[in-house]
């Protein structure tokens, strides 16, 4: 289903929870709604489902305004954060609920439910109640129940929040496959960026009720359009005195400019290890943290603290070691503008404005 | 040592307060043998009073169940009632707990009695409220109203609205959702509320006495008949009726225990 949202607002009393949100979603896409807690993600989802009335703005499905349509008639499936399974019904009856409402025949219902039970790997659990299932199984029942009446839009509110980290990775791969196989337009909420990046075709970043940016995960990572997005996606350190860094002297020309530097933008080496010596800064290793597959290195460059990663294959560093630091690029921003700047001593001196 | 003593003392007090009267009622009603007991409860006024009580219990329980569940649903779920209005209604529900039943009955007489504007209007239409069955039902309803609402509201709050919202996204409208999703969760609470309402309306005295005028063979209930028998030193008869009421109460108590257990399980 093609979805369009125009200038959507939601007030709870005098609290403005969703501010002027507009977006469009193509048929068949899987969208991740990502953002910090309390940002308004659930509120947006609930308005799409018709469980909450927008204070203003339009919601269009297939180009038709559905604001006044009750949830029963919107043709959506909703998977709640804590699944909200009907607790006095078996797995079978949970999945069959939407079909019984439609007054389908017993055989039709049986066929569809068994197909979904098979699809979601719940065979043998049809006669269990919700409290007799594991978190992952409940999640799949909720998913099957939402899919049963063949909705045109699937909304998932933090579908993996209540599941432990290991099964979570498994489940989200499964969910992505499942959604691709069914070919249904889907929106899922998460505050785990790794999850959003891995699963979604497109990500929408929501913060304080605003849509900060919408785009493919790669696009958002590469070209963050607001300082919030730059800081939110990936790890980064804010550097106030970027003008004093080698290769970023231009930044000092516009006062108040700060920088966000990601660990992967920084290269370090023992003196002499890095070829472009003229572009490097001297730094001191402050702490080392073992991160399973690499070292996380805390550096001091002048008074500024930076963070980067170092391969386990390279020579082991120790706190207090002197190192050369090469900053490849930085995300610069001030009150008026934001852009990505490459190290001028390393490459072409023109920064890319976006 | 001290604790033992206190516990024993508590038991003795309870035994004196509960068991002793029951034993007394029992022996009292059998003072003239089986015949005395049968005669006491088969007097025309006894049969009439028991029937009045039965009618009141059935009607009040039915009304209280329907309106109590409805009000609980509105107070917990309805979005079109403002939070301030909800708070006001919520505290109004507790009014009968705070007001003495006699005062409650008096309020009905003062508002709907034959000397008031509204009461006179109904009377002209041939519909007597005070000193008649409708007033007695109204008075009992007033006294029992909080019981159902207070049983059902916490259950509704605890289960939350999400299962109902899930049902609505699956295409179910409110009636279907209520019976298939909400009802199975609240039914034990409702049954518990029904038992409480039956027990309370069976034993209600003060409010009914004021509203009914206690006219024999007309507006007399089992409890007000006991009162009158005692006044007339007809102790055997009073004990006989009291025994019938007590038997019902014990039955209800057992039912209540059973419902409470089920309520906790589900
Ligand atoms: N029914 C409500 N009444 C009042 N305020 C509400 C209501 N629902 C949500 N809010 C407020 O609106 C804001 C957005 O809430 P929402 O649930 O949409 O956030 P979210 O992005 O889903 O957060 P989370 O990631 O923690 O689930 C929050 O500040 C919340 O307190
Ligand atoms: Mg949320």
PDB file of C-alpha atoms in Angstrom, chain B residues 72-236:
ATOM      1  CA  UNK B  72     -16.579   0.877  34.924  1.00  0.00           C
ATOM      2  CA  UNK B  73     -15.904   0.558  31.187  1.00  0.00           C
ATOM      3  CA  UNK B  74     -16.604   4.248  30.628  1.00  0.00           C
ATOM      4  CA  UNK B  75     -14.558   5.392  33.586  1.00  0.00           C
ATOM      5  CA  UNK B  76     -11.540   3.347  32.541  1.00  0.00           C
ATOM      6  CA  UNK B  77     -11.696   3.362  28.731  1.00  0.00           C
ATOM      7  CA  UNK B  78     -13.760   6.225  27.336  1.00  0.00           C
ATOM      8  CA  UNK B  79     -11.636   8.941  25.773  1.00  0.00           C
ATOM      9  CA  UNK B  80     -14.517  11.322  25.219  1.00  0.00           C
ATOM     10  CA  UNK B  81     -14.932  11.876  28.962  1.00  0.00           C
ATOM     11  CA  UNK B  82     -12.420  14.449  30.166  1.00  0.00           C
ATOM     12  CA  UNK B  83     -10.055  13.354  32.961  1.00  0.00           C
ATOM     13  CA  UNK B  84     -11.589  15.904  35.323  1.00  0.00           C
ATOM     14  CA  UNK B  85     -15.100  14.588  34.667  1.00  0.00           C
ATOM     15  CA  UNK B  86     -13.803  11.061  35.260  1.00  0.00           C
ATOM     16  CA  UNK B  87     -12.353  12.050  38.611  1.00  0.00           C
ATOM     17  CA  UNK B  88     -15.649  13.622  39.620  1.00  0.00           C
ATOM     18  CA  UNK B  89     -17.704  10.571  38.570  1.00  0.00           C
ATOM     19  CA  UNK B  90     -15.180   8.340  40.256  1.00  0.00           C
ATOM     20  CA  UNK B  91     -15.588  10.013  43.602  1.00  0.00           C
ATOM     21  CA  UNK B  92     -19.386  10.108  43.171  1.00  0.00           C
ATOM     22  CA  UNK B  93     -19.350   6.313  42.886  1.00  0.00           C
ATOM     23  CA  UNK B  94     -18.006   6.115  46.425  1.00  0.00           C
ATOM     24  CA  UNK B  95     -20.758   8.351  47.810  1.00  0.00           C
ATOM     25  CA  UNK B  96     -22.961   5.458  48.991  1.00  0.00           C
ATOM     26  CA  UNK B  97     -20.008   4.112  50.978  1.00  0.00           C
ATOM     27  CA  UNK B  98     -19.624   7.431  52.747  1.00  0.00           C
ATOM     28  CA  UNK B  99     -23.306   8.151  53.334  1.00  0.00           C
ATOM     29  CA  UNK B 100     -25.304   6.174  55.879  1.00  0.00           C
ATOM     30  CA  UNK B 101     -27.978   4.023  54.169  1.00  0.00           C
ATOM     31  CA  UNK B 102     -30.659   5.730  56.284  1.00  0.00           C
ATOM     32  CA  UNK B 103     -29.594   9.104  54.904  1.00  0.00           C
ATOM     33  CA  UNK B 104     -29.551   7.577  51.422  1.00  0.00           C
ATOM     34  CA  UNK B 105     -33.135   6.417  51.867  1.00  0.00           C
ATOM     35  CA  UNK B 106     -34.112   9.787  53.270  1.00  0.00           C
ATOM     36  CA  UNK B 107     -32.657  11.543  50.221  1.00  0.00           C
ATOM     37  CA  UNK B 108     -34.892   9.433  47.995  1.00  0.00           C
ATOM     38  CA  UNK B 109     -37.942  10.315  50.115  1.00  0.00           C
ATOM     39  CA  UNK B 110     -37.002  13.998  49.998  1.00  0.00           C
ATOM     40  CA  UNK B 111     -36.555  14.023  46.249  1.00  0.00           C
ATOM     41  CA  UNK B 112     -39.201  11.555  45.066  1.00  0.00           C
ATOM     42  CA  UNK B 113     -41.676  11.443  47.995  1.00  0.00           C
ATOM     43  CA  UNK B 114     -45.397  12.045  47.351  1.00  0.00           C
ATOM     44  CA  UNK B 115     -45.089  15.629  48.628  1.00  0.00           C
ATOM     45  CA  UNK B 116     -42.403  16.626  46.141  1.00  0.00           C
ATOM     46  CA  UNK B 117     -42.877  17.950  42.629  1.00  0.00           C
ATOM     47  CA  UNK B 118     -41.323  14.962  40.902  1.00  0.00           C
ATOM     48  CA  UNK B 119     -43.017  12.460  43.217  1.00  0.00           C
ATOM     49  CA  UNK B 120     -46.421  14.061  42.673  1.00  0.00           C
ATOM     50  CA  UNK B 121     -45.909  13.993  38.919  1.00  0.00           C
ATOM     51  CA  UNK B 122     -45.224  10.248  38.977  1.00  0.00           C
ATOM     52  CA  UNK B 123     -48.117   9.690  41.356  1.00  0.00           C
ATOM     53  CA  UNK B 124     -50.491  11.476  38.958  1.00  0.00           C
ATOM     54  CA  UNK B 125     -49.274   9.178  36.229  1.00  0.00           C
ATOM     55  CA  UNK B 126     -50.255   6.271  38.474  1.00  0.00           C
ATOM     56  CA  UNK B 127     -46.695   5.321  39.345  1.00  0.00           C
ATOM     57  CA  UNK B 128     -45.876   5.258  43.028  1.00  0.00           C
ATOM     58  CA  UNK B 129     -42.192   5.384  43.893  1.00  0.00           C
ATOM     59  CA  UNK B 130     -41.761   6.051  47.589  1.00  0.00           C
ATOM     60  CA  UNK B 131     -43.627   3.663  49.952  1.00  0.00           C
ATOM     61  CA  UNK B 132     -43.694   1.201  47.039  1.00  0.00           C
ATOM     62  CA  UNK B 133     -41.442  -1.332  45.321  1.00  0.00           C
ATOM     63  CA  UNK B 134     -39.728   1.087  42.887  1.00  0.00           C
ATOM     64  CA  UNK B 135     -38.467   3.234  45.761  1.00  0.00           C
ATOM     65  CA  UNK B 136     -37.197   0.182  47.618  1.00  0.00           C
ATOM     66  CA  UNK B 137     -35.331  -0.996  44.523  1.00  0.00           C
ATOM     67  CA  UNK B 138     -33.923   2.500  44.049  1.00  0.00           C
ATOM     68  CA  UNK B 139     -32.762   2.657  47.667  1.00  0.00           C
ATOM     69  CA  UNK B 140     -31.086  -0.757  47.480  1.00  0.00           C
ATOM     70  CA  UNK B 141     -29.505   0.190  44.160  1.00  0.00           C
ATOM     71  CA  UNK B 142     -28.092   3.317  45.770  1.00  0.00           C
ATOM     72  CA  UNK B 143     -26.538   1.323  48.587  1.00  0.00           C
ATOM     73  CA  UNK B 144     -25.062  -1.420  46.374  1.00  0.00           C
ATOM     74  CA  UNK B 145     -23.929   0.682  43.422  1.00  0.00           C
ATOM     75  CA  UNK B 146     -20.208   0.985  44.273  1.00  0.00           C
ATOM     76  CA  UNK B 147     -19.790  -2.778  44.692  1.00  0.00           C
ATOM     77  CA  UNK B 148     -19.759  -3.746  41.008  1.00  0.00           C
ATOM     78  CA  UNK B 149     -17.884  -0.681  39.760  1.00  0.00           C
ATOM     79  CA  UNK B 150     -15.174  -1.102  42.365  1.00  0.00           C
ATOM     80  CA  UNK B 151     -14.760  -4.797  41.520  1.00  0.00           C
ATOM     81  CA  UNK B 152     -14.523  -4.335  37.770  1.00  0.00           C
ATOM     82  CA  UNK B 153     -12.503  -1.107  37.445  1.00  0.00           C
ATOM     83  CA  UNK B 154      -9.192  -2.433  38.799  1.00  0.00           C
ATOM     84  CA  UNK B 155      -9.422  -5.509  36.569  1.00  0.00           C
ATOM     85  CA  UNK B 156      -9.973  -3.334  33.501  1.00  0.00           C
ATOM     86  CA  UNK B 157      -7.083  -1.109  34.493  1.00  0.00           C
ATOM     87  CA  UNK B 158      -4.840  -4.083  35.001  1.00  0.00           C
ATOM     88  CA  UNK B 159      -5.529  -5.796  31.673  1.00  0.00           C
ATOM     89  CA  UNK B 160      -5.037  -2.491  29.819  1.00  0.00           C
ATOM     90  CA  UNK B 161      -6.536  -1.458  26.500  1.00  0.00           C
ATOM     91  CA  UNK B 162      -4.025  -3.166  24.231  1.00  0.00           C
ATOM     92  CA  UNK B 163      -5.870  -6.454  23.722  1.00  0.00           C
ATOM     93  CA  UNK B 164      -8.956  -4.454  22.800  1.00  0.00           C
ATOM     94  CA  UNK B 165      -6.927  -2.258  20.458  1.00  0.00           C
ATOM     95  CA  UNK B 166      -5.453  -5.372  18.861  1.00  0.00           C
ATOM     96  CA  UNK B 167      -8.983  -6.666  18.319  1.00  0.00           C
ATOM     97  CA  UNK B 168      -9.991  -3.395  16.663  1.00  0.00           C
ATOM     98  CA  UNK B 169      -7.060  -3.511  14.232  1.00  0.00           C
ATOM     99  CA  UNK B 170      -8.176  -7.058  13.380  1.00  0.00           C
ATOM    100  CA  UNK B 171     -11.560  -5.703  12.356  1.00  0.00           C
ATOM    101  CA  UNK B 172     -13.667  -6.374  15.457  1.00  0.00           C
ATOM    102  CA  UNK B 173     -16.145  -3.716  16.583  1.00  0.00           C
ATOM    103  CA  UNK B 174     -16.904  -2.912  20.206  1.00  0.00           C
ATOM    104  CA  UNK B 175     -19.694  -5.417  20.903  1.00  0.00           C
ATOM    105  CA  UNK B 176     -17.737  -8.359  19.490  1.00  0.00           C
ATOM    106  CA  UNK B 177     -14.573  -7.170  21.248  1.00  0.00           C
ATOM    107  CA  UNK B 178     -16.392  -6.864  24.553  1.00  0.00           C
ATOM    108  CA  UNK B 179     -17.722 -10.436  24.506  1.00  0.00           C
ATOM    109  CA  UNK B 180     -14.690 -12.138  22.997  1.00  0.00           C
ATOM    110  CA  UNK B 181     -11.829 -10.163  24.551  1.00  0.00           C
ATOM    111  CA  UNK B 182     -12.904  -8.070  27.543  1.00  0.00           C
ATOM    112  CA  UNK B 183     -15.549 -10.296  29.123  1.00  0.00           C
ATOM    113  CA  UNK B 184     -13.374 -13.397  29.638  1.00  0.00           C
ATOM    114  CA  UNK B 185     -10.922 -11.237  31.566  1.00  0.00           C
ATOM    115  CA  UNK B 186     -13.445  -9.495  33.793  1.00  0.00           C
ATOM    116  CA  UNK B 187     -16.042 -12.228  34.313  1.00  0.00           C
ATOM    117  CA  UNK B 188     -14.696 -13.451  37.660  1.00  0.00           C
ATOM    118  CA  UNK B 189     -14.589  -9.903  38.912  1.00  0.00           C
ATOM    119  CA  UNK B 190     -18.203  -9.490  37.765  1.00  0.00           C
ATOM    120  CA  UNK B 191     -19.267 -12.717  39.470  1.00  0.00           C
ATOM    121  CA  UNK B 192     -17.602 -11.553  42.656  1.00  0.00           C
ATOM    122  CA  UNK B 193     -19.425  -8.236  42.324  1.00  0.00           C
ATOM    123  CA  UNK B 194     -22.725 -10.079  41.799  1.00  0.00           C
ATOM    124  CA  UNK B 195     -22.214 -12.100  44.970  1.00  0.00           C
ATOM    125  CA  UNK B 196     -21.416  -8.948  46.952  1.00  0.00           C
ATOM    126  CA  UNK B 197     -24.470  -7.193  45.519  1.00  0.00           C
ATOM    127  CA  UNK B 198     -26.777 -10.119  46.330  1.00  0.00           C
ATOM    128  CA  UNK B 199     -25.431 -10.301  49.873  1.00  0.00           C
ATOM    129  CA  UNK B 200     -25.783  -6.575  50.406  1.00  0.00           C
ATOM    130  CA  UNK B 201     -29.285  -6.250  48.942  1.00  0.00           C
ATOM    131  CA  UNK B 202     -30.434  -9.343  50.856  1.00  0.00           C
ATOM    132  CA  UNK B 203     -29.457  -7.756  54.144  1.00  0.00           C
ATOM    133  CA  UNK B 204     -30.171  -4.079  53.451  1.00  0.00           C
ATOM    134  CA  UNK B 205     -32.265  -2.581  56.218  1.00  0.00           C
ATOM    135  CA  UNK B 206     -31.854   1.136  56.886  1.00  0.00           C
ATOM    136  CA  UNK B 207     -32.418   2.605  53.446  1.00  0.00           C
ATOM    137  CA  UNK B 208     -35.294   0.219  52.707  1.00  0.00           C
ATOM    138  CA  UNK B 209     -36.977   0.894  56.060  1.00  0.00           C
ATOM    139  CA  UNK B 210     -37.052   4.645  55.424  1.00  0.00           C
ATOM    140  CA  UNK B 211     -38.277   4.372  51.838  1.00  0.00           C
ATOM    141  CA  UNK B 212     -40.792   1.540  52.302  1.00  0.00           C
ATOM    142  CA  UNK B 213     -42.634   2.725  55.389  1.00  0.00           C
ATOM    143  CA  UNK B 214     -42.581  -0.985  56.389  1.00  0.00           C
ATOM    144  CA  UNK B 215     -46.234  -1.721  55.572  1.00  0.00           C
ATOM    145  CA  UNK B 216     -47.050  -5.376  56.260  1.00  0.00           C
ATOM    146  CA  UNK B 217     -47.974  -7.466  53.206  1.00  0.00           C
ATOM    147  CA  UNK B 218     -47.193  -4.470  51.012  1.00  0.00           C
ATOM    148  CA  UNK B 219     -43.719  -3.049  51.368  1.00  0.00           C
ATOM    149  CA  UNK B 220     -42.202  -5.276  53.967  1.00  0.00           C
ATOM    150  CA  UNK B 221     -38.953  -7.132  53.253  1.00  0.00           C
ATOM    151  CA  UNK B 222     -37.429 -10.004  55.196  1.00  0.00           C
ATOM    152  CA  UNK B 223     -35.157  -7.718  57.214  1.00  0.00           C
ATOM    153  CA  UNK B 224     -37.838  -5.207  58.111  1.00  0.00           C
ATOM    154  CA  UNK B 225     -40.146  -8.069  59.064  1.00  0.00           C
ATOM    155  CA  UNK B 226     -37.522  -9.400  61.470  1.00  0.00           C
ATOM    156  CA  UNK B 227     -37.362  -5.931  62.944  1.00  0.00           C
ATOM    157  CA  UNK B 228     -41.131  -5.810  63.378  1.00  0.00           C
ATOM    158  CA  UNK B 229     -41.305  -9.304  64.901  1.00  0.00           C
ATOM    159  CA  UNK B 230     -38.680  -8.322  67.426  1.00  0.00           C
ATOM    160  CA  UNK B 231     -40.647  -5.170  68.244  1.00  0.00           C
ATOM    161  CA  UNK B 232     -43.720  -7.348  68.830  1.00  0.00           C
ATOM    162  CA  UNK B 233     -41.772  -9.811  71.034  1.00  0.00           C
ATOM    163  CA  UNK B 234     -42.390 -12.542  68.471  1.00  0.00           C
ATOM    164  CA  UNK B 235     -38.897 -13.941  68.989  1.00  0.00           C
ATOM    165  CA  UNK B 236     -39.429 -17.362  67.438  1.00  0.00           C
TER     166      UNK B 236
END
